[in-house]
mmCIF file of C-alpha atoms and ligand atoms in Angstrom:
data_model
loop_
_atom_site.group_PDB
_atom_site.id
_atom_site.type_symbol
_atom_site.label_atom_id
_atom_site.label_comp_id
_atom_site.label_asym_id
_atom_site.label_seq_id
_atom_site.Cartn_x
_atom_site.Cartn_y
_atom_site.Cartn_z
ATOM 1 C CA UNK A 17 -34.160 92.172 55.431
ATOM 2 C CA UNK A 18 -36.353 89.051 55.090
ATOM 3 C CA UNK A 19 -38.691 89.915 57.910
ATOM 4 C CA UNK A 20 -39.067 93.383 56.257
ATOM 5 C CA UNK A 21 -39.221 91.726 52.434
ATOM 6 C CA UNK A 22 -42.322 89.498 54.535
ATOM 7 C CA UNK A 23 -43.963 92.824 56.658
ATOM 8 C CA UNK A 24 -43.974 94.382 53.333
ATOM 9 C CA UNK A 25 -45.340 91.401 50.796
ATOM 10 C CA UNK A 26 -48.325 90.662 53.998
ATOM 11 C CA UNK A 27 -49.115 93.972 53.743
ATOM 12 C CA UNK A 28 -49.940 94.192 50.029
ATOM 13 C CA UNK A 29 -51.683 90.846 50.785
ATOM 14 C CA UNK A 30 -54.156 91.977 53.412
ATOM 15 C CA UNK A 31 -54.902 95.112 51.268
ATOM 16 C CA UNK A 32 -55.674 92.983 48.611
ATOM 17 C CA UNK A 33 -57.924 90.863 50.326
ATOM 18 C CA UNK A 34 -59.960 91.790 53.215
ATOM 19 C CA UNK A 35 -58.322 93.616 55.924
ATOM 20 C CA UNK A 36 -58.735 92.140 59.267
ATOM 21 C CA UNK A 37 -61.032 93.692 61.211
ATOM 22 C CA UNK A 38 -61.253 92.090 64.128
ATOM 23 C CA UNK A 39 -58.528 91.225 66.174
ATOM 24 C CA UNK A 40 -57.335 87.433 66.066
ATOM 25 C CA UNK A 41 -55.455 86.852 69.733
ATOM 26 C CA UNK A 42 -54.465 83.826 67.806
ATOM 27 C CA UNK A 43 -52.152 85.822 64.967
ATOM 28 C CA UNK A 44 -51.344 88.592 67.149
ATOM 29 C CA UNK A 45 -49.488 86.099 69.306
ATOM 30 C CA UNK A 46 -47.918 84.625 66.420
ATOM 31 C CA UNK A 47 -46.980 87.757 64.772
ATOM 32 C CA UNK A 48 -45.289 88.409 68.625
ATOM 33 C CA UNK A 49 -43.168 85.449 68.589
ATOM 34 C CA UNK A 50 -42.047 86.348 64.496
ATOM 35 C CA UNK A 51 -40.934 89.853 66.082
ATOM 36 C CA UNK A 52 -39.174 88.785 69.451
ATOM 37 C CA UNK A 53 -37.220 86.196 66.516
ATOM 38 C CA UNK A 54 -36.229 88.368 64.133
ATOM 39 C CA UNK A 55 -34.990 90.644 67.095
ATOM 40 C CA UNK A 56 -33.356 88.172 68.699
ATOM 41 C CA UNK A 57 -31.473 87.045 65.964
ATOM 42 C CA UNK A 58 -30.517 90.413 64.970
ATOM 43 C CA UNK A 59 -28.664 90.980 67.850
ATOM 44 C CA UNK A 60 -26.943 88.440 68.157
ATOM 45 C CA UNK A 61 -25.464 88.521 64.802
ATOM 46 C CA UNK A 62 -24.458 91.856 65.435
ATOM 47 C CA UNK A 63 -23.077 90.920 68.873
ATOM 48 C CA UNK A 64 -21.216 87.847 67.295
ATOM 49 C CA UNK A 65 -19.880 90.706 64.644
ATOM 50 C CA UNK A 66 -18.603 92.755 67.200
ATOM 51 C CA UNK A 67 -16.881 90.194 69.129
ATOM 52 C CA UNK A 68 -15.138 88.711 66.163
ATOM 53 C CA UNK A 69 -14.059 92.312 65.005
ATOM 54 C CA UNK A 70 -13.034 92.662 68.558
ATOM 55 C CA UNK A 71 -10.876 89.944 69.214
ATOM 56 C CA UNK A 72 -9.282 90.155 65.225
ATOM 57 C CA UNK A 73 -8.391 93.400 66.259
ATOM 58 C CA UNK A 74 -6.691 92.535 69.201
ATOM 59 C CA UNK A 75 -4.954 89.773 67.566
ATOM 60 C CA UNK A 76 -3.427 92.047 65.254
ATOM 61 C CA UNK A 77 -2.497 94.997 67.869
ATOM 62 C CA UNK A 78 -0.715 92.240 69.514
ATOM 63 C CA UNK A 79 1.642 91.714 66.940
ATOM 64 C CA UNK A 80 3.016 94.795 67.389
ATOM 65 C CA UNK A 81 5.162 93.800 70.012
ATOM 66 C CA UNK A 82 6.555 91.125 68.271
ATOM 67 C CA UNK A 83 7.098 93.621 64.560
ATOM 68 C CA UNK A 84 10.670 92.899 63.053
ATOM 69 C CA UNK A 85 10.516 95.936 61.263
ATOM 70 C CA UNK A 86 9.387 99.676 61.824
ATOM 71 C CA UNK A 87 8.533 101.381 59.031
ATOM 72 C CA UNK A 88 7.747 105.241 58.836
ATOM 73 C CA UNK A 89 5.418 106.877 56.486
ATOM 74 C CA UNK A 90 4.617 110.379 55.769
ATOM 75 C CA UNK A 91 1.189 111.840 53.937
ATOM 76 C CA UNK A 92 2.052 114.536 51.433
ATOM 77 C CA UNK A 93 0.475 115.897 49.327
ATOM 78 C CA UNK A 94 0.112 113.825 47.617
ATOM 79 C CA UNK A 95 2.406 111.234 47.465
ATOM 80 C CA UNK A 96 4.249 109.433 50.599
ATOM 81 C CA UNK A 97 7.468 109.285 52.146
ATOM 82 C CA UNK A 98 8.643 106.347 53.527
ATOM 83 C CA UNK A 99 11.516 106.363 55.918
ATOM 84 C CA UNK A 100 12.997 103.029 57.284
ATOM 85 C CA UNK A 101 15.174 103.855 60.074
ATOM 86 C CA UNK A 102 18.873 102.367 60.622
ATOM 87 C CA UNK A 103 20.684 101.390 63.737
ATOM 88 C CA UNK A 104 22.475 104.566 63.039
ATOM 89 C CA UNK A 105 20.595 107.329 62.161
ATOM 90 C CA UNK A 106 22.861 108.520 59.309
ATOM 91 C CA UNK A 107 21.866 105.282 57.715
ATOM 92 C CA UNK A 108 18.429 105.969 57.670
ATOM 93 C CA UNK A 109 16.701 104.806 54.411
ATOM 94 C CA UNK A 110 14.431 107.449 52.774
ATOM 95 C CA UNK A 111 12.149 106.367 49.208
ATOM 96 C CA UNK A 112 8.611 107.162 48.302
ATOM 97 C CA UNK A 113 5.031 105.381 47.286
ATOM 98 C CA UNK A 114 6.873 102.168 47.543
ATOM 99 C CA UNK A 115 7.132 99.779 51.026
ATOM 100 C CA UNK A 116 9.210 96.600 50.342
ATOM 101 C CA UNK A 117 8.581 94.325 53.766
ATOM 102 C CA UNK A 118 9.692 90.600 54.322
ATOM 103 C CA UNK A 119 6.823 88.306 54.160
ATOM 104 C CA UNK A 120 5.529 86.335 56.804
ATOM 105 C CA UNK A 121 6.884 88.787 59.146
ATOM 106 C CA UNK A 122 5.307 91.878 61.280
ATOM 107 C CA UNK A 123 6.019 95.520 60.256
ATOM 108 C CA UNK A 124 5.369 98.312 62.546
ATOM 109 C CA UNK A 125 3.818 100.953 60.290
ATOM 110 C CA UNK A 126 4.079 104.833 62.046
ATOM 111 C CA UNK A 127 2.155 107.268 60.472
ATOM 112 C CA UNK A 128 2.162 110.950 60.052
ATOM 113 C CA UNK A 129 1.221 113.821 57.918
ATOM 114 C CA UNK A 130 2.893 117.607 58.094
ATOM 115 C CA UNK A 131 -0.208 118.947 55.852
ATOM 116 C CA UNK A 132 -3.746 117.471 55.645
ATOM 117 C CA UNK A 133 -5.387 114.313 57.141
ATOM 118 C CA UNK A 134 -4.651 111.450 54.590
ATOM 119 C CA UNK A 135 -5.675 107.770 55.194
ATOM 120 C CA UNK A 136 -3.216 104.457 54.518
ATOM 121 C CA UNK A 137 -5.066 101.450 53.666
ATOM 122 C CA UNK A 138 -4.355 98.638 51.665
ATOM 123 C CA UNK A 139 -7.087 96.517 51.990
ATOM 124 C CA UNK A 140 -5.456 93.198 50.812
ATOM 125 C CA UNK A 141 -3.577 93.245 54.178
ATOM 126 C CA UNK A 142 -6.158 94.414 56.291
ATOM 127 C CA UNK A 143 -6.196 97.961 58.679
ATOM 128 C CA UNK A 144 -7.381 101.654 57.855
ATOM 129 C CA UNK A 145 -5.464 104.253 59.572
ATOM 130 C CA UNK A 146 -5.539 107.769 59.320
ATOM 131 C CA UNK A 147 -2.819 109.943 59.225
ATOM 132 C CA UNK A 148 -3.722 113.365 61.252
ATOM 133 C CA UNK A 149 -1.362 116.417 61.116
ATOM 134 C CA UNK A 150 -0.041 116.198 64.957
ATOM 135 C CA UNK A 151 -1.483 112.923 65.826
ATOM 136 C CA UNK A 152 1.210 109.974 64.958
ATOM 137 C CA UNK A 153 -0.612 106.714 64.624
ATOM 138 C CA UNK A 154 0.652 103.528 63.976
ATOM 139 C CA UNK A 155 -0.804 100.453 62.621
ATOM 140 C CA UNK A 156 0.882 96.515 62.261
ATOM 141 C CA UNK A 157 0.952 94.500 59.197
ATOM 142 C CA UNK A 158 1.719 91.128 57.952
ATOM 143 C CA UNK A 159 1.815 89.947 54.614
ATOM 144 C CA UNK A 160 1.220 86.436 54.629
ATOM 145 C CA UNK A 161 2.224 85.933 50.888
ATOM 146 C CA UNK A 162 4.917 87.450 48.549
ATOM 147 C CA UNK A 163 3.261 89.779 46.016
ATOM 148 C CA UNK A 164 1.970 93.479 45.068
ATOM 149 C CA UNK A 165 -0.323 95.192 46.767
ATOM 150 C CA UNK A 166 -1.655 98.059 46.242
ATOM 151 C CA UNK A 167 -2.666 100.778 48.300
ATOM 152 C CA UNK A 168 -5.024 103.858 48.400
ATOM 153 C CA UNK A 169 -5.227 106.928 50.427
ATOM 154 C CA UNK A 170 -8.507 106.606 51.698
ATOM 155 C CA UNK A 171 -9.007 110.357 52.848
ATOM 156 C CA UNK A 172 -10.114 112.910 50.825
ATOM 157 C CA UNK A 173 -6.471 115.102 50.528
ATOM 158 C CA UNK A 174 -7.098 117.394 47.996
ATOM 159 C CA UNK A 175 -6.655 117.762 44.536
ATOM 160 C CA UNK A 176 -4.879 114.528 43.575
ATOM 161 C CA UNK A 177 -6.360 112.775 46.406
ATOM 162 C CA UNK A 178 -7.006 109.930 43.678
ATOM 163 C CA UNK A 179 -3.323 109.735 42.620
ATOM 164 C CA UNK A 180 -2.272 108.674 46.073
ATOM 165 C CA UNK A 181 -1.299 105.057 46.031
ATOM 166 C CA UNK A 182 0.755 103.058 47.830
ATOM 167 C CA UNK A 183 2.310 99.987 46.612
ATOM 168 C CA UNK A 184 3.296 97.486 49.093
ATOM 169 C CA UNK A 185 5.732 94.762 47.845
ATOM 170 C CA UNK A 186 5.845 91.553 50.233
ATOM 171 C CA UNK A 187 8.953 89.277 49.016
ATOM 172 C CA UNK A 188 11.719 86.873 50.829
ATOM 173 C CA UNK A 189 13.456 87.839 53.892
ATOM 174 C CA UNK A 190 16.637 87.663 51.776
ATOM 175 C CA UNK A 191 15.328 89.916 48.734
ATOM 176 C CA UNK A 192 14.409 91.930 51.005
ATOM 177 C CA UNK A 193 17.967 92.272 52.942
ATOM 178 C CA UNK A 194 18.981 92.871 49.514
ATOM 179 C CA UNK A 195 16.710 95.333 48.241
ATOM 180 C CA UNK A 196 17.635 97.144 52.015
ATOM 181 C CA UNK A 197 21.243 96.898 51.281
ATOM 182 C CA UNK A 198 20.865 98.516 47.911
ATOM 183 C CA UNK A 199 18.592 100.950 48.825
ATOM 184 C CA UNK A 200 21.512 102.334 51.783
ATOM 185 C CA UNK A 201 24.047 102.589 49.252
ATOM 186 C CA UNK A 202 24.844 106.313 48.033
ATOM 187 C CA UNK A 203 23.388 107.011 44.611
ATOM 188 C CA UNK A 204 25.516 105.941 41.410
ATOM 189 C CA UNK A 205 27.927 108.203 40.031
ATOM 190 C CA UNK A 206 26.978 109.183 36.259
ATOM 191 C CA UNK A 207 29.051 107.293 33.900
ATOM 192 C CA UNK A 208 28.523 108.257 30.384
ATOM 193 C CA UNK A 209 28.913 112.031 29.585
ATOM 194 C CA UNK A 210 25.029 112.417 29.154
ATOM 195 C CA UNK A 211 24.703 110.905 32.900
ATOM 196 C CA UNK A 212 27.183 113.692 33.763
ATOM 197 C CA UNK A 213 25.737 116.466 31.594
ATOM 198 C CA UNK A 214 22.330 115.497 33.757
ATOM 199 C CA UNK A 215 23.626 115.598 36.817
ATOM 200 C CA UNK A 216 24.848 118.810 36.013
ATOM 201 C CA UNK A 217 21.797 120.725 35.056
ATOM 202 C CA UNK A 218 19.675 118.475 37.804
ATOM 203 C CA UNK A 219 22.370 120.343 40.312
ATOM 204 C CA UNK A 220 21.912 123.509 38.555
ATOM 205 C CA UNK A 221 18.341 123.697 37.778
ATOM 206 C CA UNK A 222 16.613 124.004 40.998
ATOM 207 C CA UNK A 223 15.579 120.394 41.239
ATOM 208 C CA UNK A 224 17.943 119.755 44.527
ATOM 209 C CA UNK A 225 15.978 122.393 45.882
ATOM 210 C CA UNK A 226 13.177 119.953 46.517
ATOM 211 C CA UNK A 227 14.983 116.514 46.009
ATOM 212 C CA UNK A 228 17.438 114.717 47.390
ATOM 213 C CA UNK A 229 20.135 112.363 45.835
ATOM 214 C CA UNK A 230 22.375 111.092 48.448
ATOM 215 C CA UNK A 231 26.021 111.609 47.405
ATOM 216 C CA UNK A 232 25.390 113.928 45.565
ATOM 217 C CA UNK A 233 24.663 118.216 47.349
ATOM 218 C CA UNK A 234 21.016 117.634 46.444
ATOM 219 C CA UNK A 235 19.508 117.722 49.447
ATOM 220 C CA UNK A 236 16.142 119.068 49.514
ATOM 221 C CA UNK A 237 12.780 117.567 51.010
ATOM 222 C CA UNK A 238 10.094 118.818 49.721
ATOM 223 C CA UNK A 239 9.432 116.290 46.949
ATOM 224 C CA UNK A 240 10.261 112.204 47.418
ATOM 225 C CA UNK A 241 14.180 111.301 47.472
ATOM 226 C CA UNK A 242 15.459 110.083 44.232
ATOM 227 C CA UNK A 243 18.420 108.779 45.208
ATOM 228 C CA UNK A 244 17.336 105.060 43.450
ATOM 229 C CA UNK A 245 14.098 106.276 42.223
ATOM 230 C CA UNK A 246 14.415 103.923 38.885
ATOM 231 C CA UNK A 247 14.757 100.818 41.620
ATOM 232 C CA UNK A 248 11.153 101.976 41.578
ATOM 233 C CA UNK A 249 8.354 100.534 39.787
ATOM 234 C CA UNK A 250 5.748 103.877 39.121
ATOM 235 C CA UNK A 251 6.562 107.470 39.367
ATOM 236 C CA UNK A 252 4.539 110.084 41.447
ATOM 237 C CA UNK A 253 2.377 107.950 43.590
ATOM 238 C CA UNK A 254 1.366 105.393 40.855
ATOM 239 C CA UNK A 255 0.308 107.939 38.599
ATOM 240 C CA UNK A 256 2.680 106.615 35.545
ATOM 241 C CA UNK A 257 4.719 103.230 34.934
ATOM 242 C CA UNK A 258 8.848 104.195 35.509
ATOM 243 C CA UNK A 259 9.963 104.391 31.971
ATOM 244 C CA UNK A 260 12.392 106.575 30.028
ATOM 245 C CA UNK A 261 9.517 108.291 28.150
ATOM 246 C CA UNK A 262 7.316 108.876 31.708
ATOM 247 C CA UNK A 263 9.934 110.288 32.946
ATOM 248 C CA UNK A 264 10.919 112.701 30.437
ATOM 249 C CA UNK A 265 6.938 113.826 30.278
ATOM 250 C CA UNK A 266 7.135 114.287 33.887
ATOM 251 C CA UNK A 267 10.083 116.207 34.195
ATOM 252 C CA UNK A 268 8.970 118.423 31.395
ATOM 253 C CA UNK A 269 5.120 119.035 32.639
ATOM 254 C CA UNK A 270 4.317 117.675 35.840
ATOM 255 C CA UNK A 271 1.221 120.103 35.448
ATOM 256 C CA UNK A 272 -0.139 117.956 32.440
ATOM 257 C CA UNK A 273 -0.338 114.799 34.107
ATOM 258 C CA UNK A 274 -0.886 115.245 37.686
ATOM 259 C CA UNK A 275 -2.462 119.206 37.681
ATOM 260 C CA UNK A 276 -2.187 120.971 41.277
ATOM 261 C CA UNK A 277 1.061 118.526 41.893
ATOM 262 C CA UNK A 278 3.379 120.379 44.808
ATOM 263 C CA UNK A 279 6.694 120.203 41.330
ATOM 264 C CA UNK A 280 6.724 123.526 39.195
ATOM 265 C CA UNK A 281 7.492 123.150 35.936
ATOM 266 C CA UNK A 282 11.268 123.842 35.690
ATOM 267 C CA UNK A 283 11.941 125.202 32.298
ATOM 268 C CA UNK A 284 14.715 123.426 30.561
ATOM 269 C CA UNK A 285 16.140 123.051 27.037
ATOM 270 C CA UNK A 286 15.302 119.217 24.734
ATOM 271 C CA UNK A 287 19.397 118.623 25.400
ATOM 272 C CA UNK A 288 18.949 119.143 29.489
ATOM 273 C CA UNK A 289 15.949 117.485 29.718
ATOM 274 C CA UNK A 290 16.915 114.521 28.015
ATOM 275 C CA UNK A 291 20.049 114.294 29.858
ATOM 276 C CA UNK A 292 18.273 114.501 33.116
ATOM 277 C CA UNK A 293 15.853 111.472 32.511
ATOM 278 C CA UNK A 294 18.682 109.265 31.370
ATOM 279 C CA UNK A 295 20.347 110.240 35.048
ATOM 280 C CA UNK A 296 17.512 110.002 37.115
ATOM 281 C CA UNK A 297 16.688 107.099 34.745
ATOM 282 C CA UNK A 298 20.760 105.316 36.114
ATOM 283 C CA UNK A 299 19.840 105.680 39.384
ATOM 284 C CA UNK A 300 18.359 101.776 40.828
HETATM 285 CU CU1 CU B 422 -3.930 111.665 50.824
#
């Protein structure tokens, strides 16, 4: 850029002046040596580029070997399914838009996608990997300090491609064993008769259709497992914070705040809605 910001500002010079004429053997060698530079130079930052993107890639496809954790996520549209897999497969642990992972330590991140090509990156831990329909990738991360990050699909998916996040949330190995251990458990049973009165109509409604709620004969996949969905912090991909109130709105018009979203509108009555936020909203 500086030998071009220079070609261009001698330029205007000589045109301003008189133009040489005659040629100086003099400058032309000089102007020689300038060029072979600024070549030379060029190159070999880009070289020195490559070989540092080189070897820091290989550094972190090394640690793969070495992961403590596998991790399996799935591109929907548009929101993701994240599956962390047991030493028995029954005790498989299945939640959405939300990766908890020990800090400090390597995760083994598999990717793939049943519909469109979607893209995981979170750039405050490094790595961009697509997920292609067919193709399972995987991709290692470490998060070398506890926190929130958050995460993007960087793919154009569609419609809601833009309310597609990912929140990764790096914490202790033990909060992490204990977020694990809560997350295996069976979902609550509803206490209070409006609990009850929501599980109920959430049975009855055509919600298990599409969700599931372990312990409970919901069973369907085609939307994220809400089994502890309030142990969550956002609802449908980061697209609104988990309160009573969000939920509610969503349940009642998923349409309104995320248009072209893969949930119908399920007509219900005030009384059966209600009830069904405050049991999805007992369920951490
Ligand atoms: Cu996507």
């Amino acid at each position: 850029m500086v030998t071009m910001a220079m070609a261009l500002f001698h330029r205007r010079r000589a045109r301003a002046g008189h133009p040489p004429l005659r040629i100086d053997n003099h400058r032309e060698r000089r102007f020689g040596r300038a060029v072979v530079g600024a070549t030379a130079s060029t190159v070999l930052i880009l070289a020195a580029l490559t070989l540092t993107s080189f070897f820091a890639g290989r550094s972190v496809a090394s640690l793969s070997g070495t992961a403590t954790l596998t991790v399996r996520i799935t591109g929907h549209q548009w929101w993701w399914e994240i599956r962390y897999p047991g030493d028995n497969p029954s005790r498989m642990i299945v939640t959405a838009n939300e990766i908890h992972v020990p800090v400090g330590e390597p995760v083994k991140i598999k990717l793939d996608s049943p519909d469109v090509i979607h893209s995981f990156w979170v750039p405050a831990l490094g790595g961009k990997r697509d997920l292609i329909p067919g193709r399972p990738s995987e991709l290692t991360l470490i998060a070398d300090k506890p926190g929130v990050y958050r995460g993007q699909c960087a793919e154009f998916c569609g419609y809601q491609h833009a309310h597609m996040a990912i929140t990764v949330i790096a914490e202790s190995r033990e909060a992490f064993d204990m977020w694990r251990s809560r997350q295996d458990a069976a979902a609550a049973a509803p206490v209070g008769d409006e609990e009850r009165r929501g599980q109920q109509a959430f049975l009855s409604t055509g919600c298990a259709l599409c969700h599931t709620v372990r312990g409970t004969p919901a069973n369907g996949t085609i939307g994220p497992d809400l089994t502890h969905l309030a142990s969550r912090r956002a609802l449908a991909a980061d697209t609104l914070a988990m309160t009573p109130g969000a939920l509610a709105a969503w349940i009642a018009d998923p349409q309104s705040t995320k248009p072209g979203a893969k949930m119908p509108r399920v007509a219900l009555s005030a009384d059966d809605l209600n009830a069904v936020a405050t049991y999805l909203g007992s369920l951490e």
